[in-house]
Short mmCIF file of C-alpha atoms in Angstrom, two decimals:
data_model
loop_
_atom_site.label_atom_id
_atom_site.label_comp_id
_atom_site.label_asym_id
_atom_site.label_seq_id
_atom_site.Cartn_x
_atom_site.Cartn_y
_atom_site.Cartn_z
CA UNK A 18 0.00 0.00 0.00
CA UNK A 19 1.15 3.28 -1.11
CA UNK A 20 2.17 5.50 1.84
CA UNK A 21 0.09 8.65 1.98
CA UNK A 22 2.30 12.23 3.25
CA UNK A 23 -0.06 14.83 5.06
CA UNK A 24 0.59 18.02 3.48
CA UNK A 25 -1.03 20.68 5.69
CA UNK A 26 -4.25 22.67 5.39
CA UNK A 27 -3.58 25.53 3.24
CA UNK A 28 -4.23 23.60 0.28
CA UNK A 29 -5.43 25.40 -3.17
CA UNK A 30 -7.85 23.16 -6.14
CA UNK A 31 -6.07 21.54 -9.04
CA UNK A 32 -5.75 24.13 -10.39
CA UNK A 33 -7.74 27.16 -10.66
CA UNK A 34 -8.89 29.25 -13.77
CA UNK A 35 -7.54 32.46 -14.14
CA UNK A 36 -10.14 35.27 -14.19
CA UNK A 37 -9.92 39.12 -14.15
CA UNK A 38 -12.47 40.41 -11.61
CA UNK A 39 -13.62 43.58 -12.64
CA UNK A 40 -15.35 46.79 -11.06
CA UNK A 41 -15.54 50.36 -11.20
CA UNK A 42 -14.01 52.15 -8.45
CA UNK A 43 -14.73 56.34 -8.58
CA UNK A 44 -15.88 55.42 -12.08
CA UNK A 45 -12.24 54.07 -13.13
CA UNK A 46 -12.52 50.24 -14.25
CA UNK A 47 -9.99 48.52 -12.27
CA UNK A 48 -9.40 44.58 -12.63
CA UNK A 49 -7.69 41.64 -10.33
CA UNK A 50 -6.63 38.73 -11.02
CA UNK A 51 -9.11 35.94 -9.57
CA UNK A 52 -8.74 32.20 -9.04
CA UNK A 53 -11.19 31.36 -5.91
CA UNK A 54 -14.07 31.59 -8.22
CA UNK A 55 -17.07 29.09 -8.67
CA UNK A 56 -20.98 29.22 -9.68
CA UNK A 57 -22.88 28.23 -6.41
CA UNK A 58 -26.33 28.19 -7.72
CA UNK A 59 -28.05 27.20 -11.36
CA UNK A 60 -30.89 28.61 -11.27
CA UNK A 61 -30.64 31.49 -10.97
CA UNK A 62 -26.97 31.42 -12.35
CA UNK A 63 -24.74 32.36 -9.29
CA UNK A 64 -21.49 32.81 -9.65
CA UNK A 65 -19.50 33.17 -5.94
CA UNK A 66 -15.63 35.18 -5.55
CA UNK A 67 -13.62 34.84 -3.00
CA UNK A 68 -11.69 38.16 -2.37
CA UNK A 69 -8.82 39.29 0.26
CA UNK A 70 -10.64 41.99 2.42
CA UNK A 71 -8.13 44.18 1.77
CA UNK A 72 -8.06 44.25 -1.97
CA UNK A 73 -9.01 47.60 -3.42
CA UNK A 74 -11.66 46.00 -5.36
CA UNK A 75 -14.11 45.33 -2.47
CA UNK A 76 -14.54 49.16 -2.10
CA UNK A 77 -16.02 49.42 -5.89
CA UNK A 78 -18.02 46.29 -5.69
CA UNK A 79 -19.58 48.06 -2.44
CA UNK A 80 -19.90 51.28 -4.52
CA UNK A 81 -21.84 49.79 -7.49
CA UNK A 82 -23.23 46.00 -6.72
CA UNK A 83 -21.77 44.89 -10.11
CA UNK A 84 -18.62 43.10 -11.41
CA UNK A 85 -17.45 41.30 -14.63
CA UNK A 86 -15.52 37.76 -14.22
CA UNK A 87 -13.44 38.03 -17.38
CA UNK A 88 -11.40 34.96 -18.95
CA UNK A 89 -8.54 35.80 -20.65
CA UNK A 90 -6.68 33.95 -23.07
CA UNK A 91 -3.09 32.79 -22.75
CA UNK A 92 -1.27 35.39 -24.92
CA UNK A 93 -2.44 38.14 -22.38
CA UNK A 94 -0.74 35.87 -19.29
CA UNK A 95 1.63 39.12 -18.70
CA UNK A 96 -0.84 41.77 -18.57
CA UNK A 97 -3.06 39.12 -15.72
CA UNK A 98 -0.39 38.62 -13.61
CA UNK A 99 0.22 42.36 -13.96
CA UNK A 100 -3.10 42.67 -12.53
CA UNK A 101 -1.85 40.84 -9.33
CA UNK A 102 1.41 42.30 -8.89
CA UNK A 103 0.14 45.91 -8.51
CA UNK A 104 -2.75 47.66 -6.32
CA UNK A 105 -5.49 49.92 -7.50
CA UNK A 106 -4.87 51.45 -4.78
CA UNK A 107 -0.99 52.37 -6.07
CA UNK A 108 -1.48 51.90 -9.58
CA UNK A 109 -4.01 52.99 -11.86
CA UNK A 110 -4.82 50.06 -14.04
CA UNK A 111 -7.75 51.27 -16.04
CA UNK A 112 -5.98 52.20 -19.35
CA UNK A 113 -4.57 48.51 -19.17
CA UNK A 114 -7.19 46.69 -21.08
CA UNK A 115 -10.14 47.98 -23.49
CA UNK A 116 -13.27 48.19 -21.28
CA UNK A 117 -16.84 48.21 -22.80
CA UNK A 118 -20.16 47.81 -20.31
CA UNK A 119 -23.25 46.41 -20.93
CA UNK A 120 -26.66 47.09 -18.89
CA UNK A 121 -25.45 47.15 -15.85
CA UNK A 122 -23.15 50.02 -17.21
CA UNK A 123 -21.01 49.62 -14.44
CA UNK A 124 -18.93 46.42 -14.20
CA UNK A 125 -16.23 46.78 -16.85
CA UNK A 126 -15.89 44.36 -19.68
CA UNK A 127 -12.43 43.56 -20.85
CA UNK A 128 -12.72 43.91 -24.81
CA UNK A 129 -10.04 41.14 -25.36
CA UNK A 130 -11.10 38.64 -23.41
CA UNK A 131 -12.56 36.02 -25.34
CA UNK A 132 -15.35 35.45 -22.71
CA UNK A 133 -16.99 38.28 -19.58
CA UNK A 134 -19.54 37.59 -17.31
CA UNK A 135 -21.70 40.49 -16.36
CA UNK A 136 -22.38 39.98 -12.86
CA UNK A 137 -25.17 42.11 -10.05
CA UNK A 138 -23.98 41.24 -6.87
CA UNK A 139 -26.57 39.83 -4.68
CA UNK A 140 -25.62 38.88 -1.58
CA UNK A 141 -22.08 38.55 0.14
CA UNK A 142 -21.02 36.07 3.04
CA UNK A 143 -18.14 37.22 5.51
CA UNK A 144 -15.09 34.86 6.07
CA UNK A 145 -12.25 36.06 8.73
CA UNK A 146 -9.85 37.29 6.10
CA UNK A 147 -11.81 37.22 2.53
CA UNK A 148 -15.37 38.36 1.87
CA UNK A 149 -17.36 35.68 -0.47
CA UNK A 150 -18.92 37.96 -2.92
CA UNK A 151 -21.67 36.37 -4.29
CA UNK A 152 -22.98 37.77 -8.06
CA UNK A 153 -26.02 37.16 -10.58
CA UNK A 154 -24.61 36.47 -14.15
CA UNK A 155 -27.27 39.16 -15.94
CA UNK A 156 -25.26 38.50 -19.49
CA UNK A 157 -22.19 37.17 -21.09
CA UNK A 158 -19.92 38.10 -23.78
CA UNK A 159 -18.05 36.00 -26.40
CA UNK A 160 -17.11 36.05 -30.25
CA UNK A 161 -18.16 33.63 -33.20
CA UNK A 162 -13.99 32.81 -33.75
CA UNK A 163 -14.31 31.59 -29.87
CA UNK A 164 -17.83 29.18 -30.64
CA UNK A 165 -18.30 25.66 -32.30
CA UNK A 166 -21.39 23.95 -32.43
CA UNK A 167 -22.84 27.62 -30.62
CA UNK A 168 -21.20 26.91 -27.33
CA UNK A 169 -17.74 28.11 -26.04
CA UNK A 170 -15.35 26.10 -26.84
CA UNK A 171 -12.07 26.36 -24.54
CA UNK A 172 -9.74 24.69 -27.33
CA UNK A 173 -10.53 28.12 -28.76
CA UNK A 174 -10.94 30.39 -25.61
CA UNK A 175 -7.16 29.36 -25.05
CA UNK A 176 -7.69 30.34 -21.12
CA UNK A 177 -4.98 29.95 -18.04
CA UNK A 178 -5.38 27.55 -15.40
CA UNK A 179 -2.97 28.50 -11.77
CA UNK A 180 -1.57 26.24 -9.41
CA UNK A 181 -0.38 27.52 -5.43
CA UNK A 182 1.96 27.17 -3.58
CA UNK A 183 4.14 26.23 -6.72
CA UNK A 184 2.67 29.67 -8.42
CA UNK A 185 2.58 28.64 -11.99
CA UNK A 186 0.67 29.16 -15.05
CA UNK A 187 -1.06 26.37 -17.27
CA UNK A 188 -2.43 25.98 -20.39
CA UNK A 189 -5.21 23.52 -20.97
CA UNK A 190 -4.00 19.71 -22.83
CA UNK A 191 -6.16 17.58 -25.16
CA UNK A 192 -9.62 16.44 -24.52
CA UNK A 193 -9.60 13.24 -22.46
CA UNK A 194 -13.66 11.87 -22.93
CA UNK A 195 -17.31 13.36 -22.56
CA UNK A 196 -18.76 14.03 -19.32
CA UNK A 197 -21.83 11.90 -18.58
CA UNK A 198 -20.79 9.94 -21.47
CA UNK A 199 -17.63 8.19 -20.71
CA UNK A 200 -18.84 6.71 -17.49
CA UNK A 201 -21.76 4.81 -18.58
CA UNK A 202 -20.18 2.03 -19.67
CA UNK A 203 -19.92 1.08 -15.54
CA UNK A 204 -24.00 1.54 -15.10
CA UNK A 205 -25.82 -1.66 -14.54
CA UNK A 206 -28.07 -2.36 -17.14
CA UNK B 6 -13.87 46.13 -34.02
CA UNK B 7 -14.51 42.65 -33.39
CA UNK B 8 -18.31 41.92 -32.80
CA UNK B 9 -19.06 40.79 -29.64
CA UNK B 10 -21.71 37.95 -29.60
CA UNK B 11 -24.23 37.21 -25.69
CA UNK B 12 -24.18 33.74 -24.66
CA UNK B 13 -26.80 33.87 -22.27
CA UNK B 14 -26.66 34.14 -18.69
CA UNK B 15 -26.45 30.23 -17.82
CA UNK B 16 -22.27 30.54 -18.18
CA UNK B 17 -19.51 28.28 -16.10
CA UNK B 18 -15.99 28.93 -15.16
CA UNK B 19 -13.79 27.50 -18.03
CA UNK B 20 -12.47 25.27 -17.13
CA UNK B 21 -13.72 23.53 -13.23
CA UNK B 22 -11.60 21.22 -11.65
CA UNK B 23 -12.96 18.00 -11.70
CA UNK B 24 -13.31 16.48 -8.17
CA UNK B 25 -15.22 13.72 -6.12
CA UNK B 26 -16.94 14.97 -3.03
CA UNK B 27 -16.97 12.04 -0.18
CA UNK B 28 -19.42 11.65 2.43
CA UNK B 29 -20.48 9.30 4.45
CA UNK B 30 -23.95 8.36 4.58
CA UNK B 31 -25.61 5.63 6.86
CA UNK B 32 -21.86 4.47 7.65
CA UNK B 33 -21.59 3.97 4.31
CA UNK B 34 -19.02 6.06 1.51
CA UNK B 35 -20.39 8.16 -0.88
CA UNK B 36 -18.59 10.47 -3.92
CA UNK B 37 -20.25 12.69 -6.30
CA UNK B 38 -18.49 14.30 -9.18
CA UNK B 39 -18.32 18.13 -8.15
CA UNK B 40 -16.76 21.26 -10.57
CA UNK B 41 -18.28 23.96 -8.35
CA UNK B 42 -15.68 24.24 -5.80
CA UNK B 43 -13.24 26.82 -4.89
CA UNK B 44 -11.02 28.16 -1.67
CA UNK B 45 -13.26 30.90 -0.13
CA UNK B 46 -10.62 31.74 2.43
CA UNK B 47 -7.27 32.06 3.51
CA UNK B 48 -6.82 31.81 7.42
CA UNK B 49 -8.26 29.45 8.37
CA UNK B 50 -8.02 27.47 5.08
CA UNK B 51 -11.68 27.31 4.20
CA UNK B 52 -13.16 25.75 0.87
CA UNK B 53 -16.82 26.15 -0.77
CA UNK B 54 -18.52 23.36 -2.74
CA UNK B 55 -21.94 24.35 -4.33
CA UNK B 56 -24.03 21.24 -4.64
CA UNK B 57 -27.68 20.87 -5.93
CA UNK B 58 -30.35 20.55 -2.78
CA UNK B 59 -31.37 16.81 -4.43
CA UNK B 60 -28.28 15.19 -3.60
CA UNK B 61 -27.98 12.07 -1.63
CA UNK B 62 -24.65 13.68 -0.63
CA UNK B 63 -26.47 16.47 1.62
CA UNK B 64 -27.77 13.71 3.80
CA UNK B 65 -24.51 12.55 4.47
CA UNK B 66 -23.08 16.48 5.16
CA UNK B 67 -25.50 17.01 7.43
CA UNK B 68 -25.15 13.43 9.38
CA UNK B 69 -21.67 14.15 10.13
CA UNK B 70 -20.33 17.59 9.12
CA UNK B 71 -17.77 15.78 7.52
CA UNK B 72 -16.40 16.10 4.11
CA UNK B 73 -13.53 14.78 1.70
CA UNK B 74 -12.35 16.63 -1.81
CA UNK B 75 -10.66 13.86 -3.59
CA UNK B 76 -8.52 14.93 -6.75
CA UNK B 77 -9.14 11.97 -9.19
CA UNK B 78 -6.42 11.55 -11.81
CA UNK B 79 -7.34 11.35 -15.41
CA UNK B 80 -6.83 7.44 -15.98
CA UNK B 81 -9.88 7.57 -13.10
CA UNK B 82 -12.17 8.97 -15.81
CA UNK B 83 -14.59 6.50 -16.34
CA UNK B 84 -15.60 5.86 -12.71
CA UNK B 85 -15.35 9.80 -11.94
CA UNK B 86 -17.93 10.16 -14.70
CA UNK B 87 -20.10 7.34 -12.89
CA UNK B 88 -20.04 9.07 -9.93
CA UNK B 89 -21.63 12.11 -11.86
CA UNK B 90 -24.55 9.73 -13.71
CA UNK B 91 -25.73 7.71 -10.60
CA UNK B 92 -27.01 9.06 -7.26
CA UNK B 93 -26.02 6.81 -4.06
CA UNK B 94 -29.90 6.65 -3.39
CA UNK B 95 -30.45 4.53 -6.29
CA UNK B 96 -26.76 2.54 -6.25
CA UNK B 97 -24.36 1.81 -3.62
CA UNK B 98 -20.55 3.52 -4.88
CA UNK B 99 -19.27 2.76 -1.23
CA UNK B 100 -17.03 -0.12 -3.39
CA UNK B 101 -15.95 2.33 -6.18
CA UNK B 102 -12.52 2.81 -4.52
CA UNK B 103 -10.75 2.20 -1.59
CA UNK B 104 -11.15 4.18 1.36
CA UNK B 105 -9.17 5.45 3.90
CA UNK B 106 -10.21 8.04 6.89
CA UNK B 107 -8.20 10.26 8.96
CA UNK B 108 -8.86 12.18 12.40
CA UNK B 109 -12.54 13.17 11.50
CA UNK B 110 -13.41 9.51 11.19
CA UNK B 111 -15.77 9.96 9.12
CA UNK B 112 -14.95 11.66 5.72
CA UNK B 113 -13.50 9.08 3.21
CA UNK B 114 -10.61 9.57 1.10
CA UNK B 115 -9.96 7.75 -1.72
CA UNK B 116 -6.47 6.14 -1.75
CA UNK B 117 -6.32 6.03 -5.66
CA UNK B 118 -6.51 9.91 -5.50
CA UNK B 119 -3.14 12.04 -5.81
CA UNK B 120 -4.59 14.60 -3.91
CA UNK B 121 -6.95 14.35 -0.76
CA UNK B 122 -8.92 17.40 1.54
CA UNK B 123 -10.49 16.33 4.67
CA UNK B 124 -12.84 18.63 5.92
CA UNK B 125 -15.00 19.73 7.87
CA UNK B 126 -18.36 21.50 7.85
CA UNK B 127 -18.66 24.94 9.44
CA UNK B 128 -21.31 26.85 7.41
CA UNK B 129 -23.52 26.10 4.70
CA UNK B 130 -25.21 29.40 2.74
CA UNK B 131 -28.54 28.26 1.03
CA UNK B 132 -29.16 29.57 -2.40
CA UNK B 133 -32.89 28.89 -4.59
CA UNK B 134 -31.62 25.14 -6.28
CA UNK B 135 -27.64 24.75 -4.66
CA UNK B 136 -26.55 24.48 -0.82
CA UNK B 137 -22.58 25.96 -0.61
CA UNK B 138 -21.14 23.57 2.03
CA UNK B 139 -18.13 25.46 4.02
CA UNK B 140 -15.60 23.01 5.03
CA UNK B 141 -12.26 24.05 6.90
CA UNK B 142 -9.56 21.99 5.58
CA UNK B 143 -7.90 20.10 8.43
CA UNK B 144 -5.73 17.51 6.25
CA UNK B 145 -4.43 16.94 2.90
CA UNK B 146 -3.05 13.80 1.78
CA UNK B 147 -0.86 13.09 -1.30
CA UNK B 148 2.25 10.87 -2.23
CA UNK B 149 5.67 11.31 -2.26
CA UNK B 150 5.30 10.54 -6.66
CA UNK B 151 2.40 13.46 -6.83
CA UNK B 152 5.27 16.19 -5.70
CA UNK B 153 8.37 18.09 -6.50
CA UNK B 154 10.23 20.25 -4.26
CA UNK B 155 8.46 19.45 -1.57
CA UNK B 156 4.91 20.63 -3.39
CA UNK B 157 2.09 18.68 -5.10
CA UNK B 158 2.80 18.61 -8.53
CA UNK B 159 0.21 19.34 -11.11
CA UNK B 160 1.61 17.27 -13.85
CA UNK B 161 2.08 14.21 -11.86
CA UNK B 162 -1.41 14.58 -10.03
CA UNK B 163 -2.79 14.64 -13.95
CA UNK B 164 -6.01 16.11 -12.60
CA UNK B 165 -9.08 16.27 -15.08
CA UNK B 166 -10.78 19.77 -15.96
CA UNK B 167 -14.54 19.81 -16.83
CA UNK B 168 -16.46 22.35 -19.69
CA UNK B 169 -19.97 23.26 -19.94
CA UNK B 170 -22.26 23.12 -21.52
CA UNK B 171 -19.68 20.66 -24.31
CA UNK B 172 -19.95 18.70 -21.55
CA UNK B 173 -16.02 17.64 -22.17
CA UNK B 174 -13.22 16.58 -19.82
CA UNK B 175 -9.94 17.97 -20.38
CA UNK B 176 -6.44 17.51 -19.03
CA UNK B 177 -3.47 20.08 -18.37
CA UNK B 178 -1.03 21.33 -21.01
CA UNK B 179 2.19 23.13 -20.81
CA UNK B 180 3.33 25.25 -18.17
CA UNK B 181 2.53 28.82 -19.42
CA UNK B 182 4.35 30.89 -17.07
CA UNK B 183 5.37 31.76 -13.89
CA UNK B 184 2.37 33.80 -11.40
CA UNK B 185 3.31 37.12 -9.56
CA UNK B 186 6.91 36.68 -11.52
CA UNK B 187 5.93 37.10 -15.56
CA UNK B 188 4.05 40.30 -15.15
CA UNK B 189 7.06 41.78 -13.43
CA UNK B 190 8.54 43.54 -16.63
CA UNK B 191 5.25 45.79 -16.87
CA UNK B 192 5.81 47.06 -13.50
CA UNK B 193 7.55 51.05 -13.84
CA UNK B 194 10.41 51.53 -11.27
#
């Protein structure tokens, strides 16, 4: 039998995508770079991010209830990790990216991402160092060159994926099999 | 300017993790395939799973505020997939894998996973169709073959990634890039 190592608590998922969470702060679009991110509910589609308290974002997702959950592809990996190098509050990053807004007119949508979510926020749950801010997807944003078959297709979206504490950026491999597909050959007729 | 196309509001992260959420139930172990999971915070080292009200699984989360995140590695796909097209009310997975426990006694791990969280329930936040279980991770469990430098290893853990609504398993490419390191060079002095 295989021995098993314990490898302490402060354990991250394998891996994490790689999302730019964006608000408006004093009417300035400002973006982080997000990776404890998850929907929570599907109907309504919920979409839950967890955020440091002390991040300069939490002050414009108080000042507007909206945010965007952007995906960016792998050619912009410099200009993410940019985004969580520097502050807001030191660094003004709202000339980094073309920004367009939909209805909500407030959360700012990164033009080059090849997928945004347009997000209301709707609730938020209080952890002892990160606020859970939970959001209502009201719209989302793609292209035709990032679609097959009328659905996203990540072969095409090209996004990052982010493993801690090792810090490093992924791309995503080849398609291994078809969910609730692949399995059924182990039901019980 | 390229046209930007809405997909709807019924969007998911690209791409989830792919994971197996263990739970006892009557004694008994239980594992559902589960993408909607993320950290939600840092100190203590808490983690969010968003699972439909319906589950069998809830019975077990509330029977013993226990839980296990098990990190399946690809050549697991087919019974991972299972796990997602059967519910434990109608078939017993207890002898999908083996099983091990640690000091909760009650949240299996499965030994054939690289990468094990044992956890344990301290909030739950009720949404319209999903429950987000809070667990704080108080173990982790890999092997010595699933790290490098002392960390778990993404490329020898192999983990699966999950798109919808393709409905398509995927695993890791190439490393991309170093995090809070590449963006460096667009910092001014």
């Amino acid at each position: 039998m295989t021995e098993k190592i314990r490898t302490g608590t402060n354990v991250f998922v394998y891996p994490m995508p790689v999302t730019l969470l964006g608000v408006n702060v004093g009417g300035r679009a400002n973006f982080m770079a997000l990776g404890w991110v998850t929907r929570v509910n599907a109907h309504p589609p919920l979409i839950g991010c967890g955020v440091g308290r002390h991040h300069y974002t939490v002050s414009g997702l108080k000042e507007n209830q909206t945010f965007s959950i952007n995906f960016p592809d792998a050619s912009m990996i410099e200009k993410v990790d940019y985004c969580g190098l520097v502050s807001g509050k030191d660094v003004d990053k709202s000339g980094l990216f073309p920004v367009f807004y939909g209805s909500l007119e407030t959360a700012p949508l990164i033009r080059d991402c090849p997928l945004c979510l347009e997000c209301r926020l709707v609730q938020s749950v209080s952890f002892p160092t990160n606020e859970f801010f939970i959001g209502e997807i009201v719209e989302s944003y793609t292209e035709e060159q990032f679609m097959t078959g009328g659905k996203p297709d990540i072969r095409k979206i090209n996004p990052l994926l982010l493993t801690m504490p090792d810090n490093r950026y992924w791309v995503v491999g080849d398609h291994a099999g078809n969910a609730w597909s692949i399995g059924k050959q182990l039901v019980s007729r």
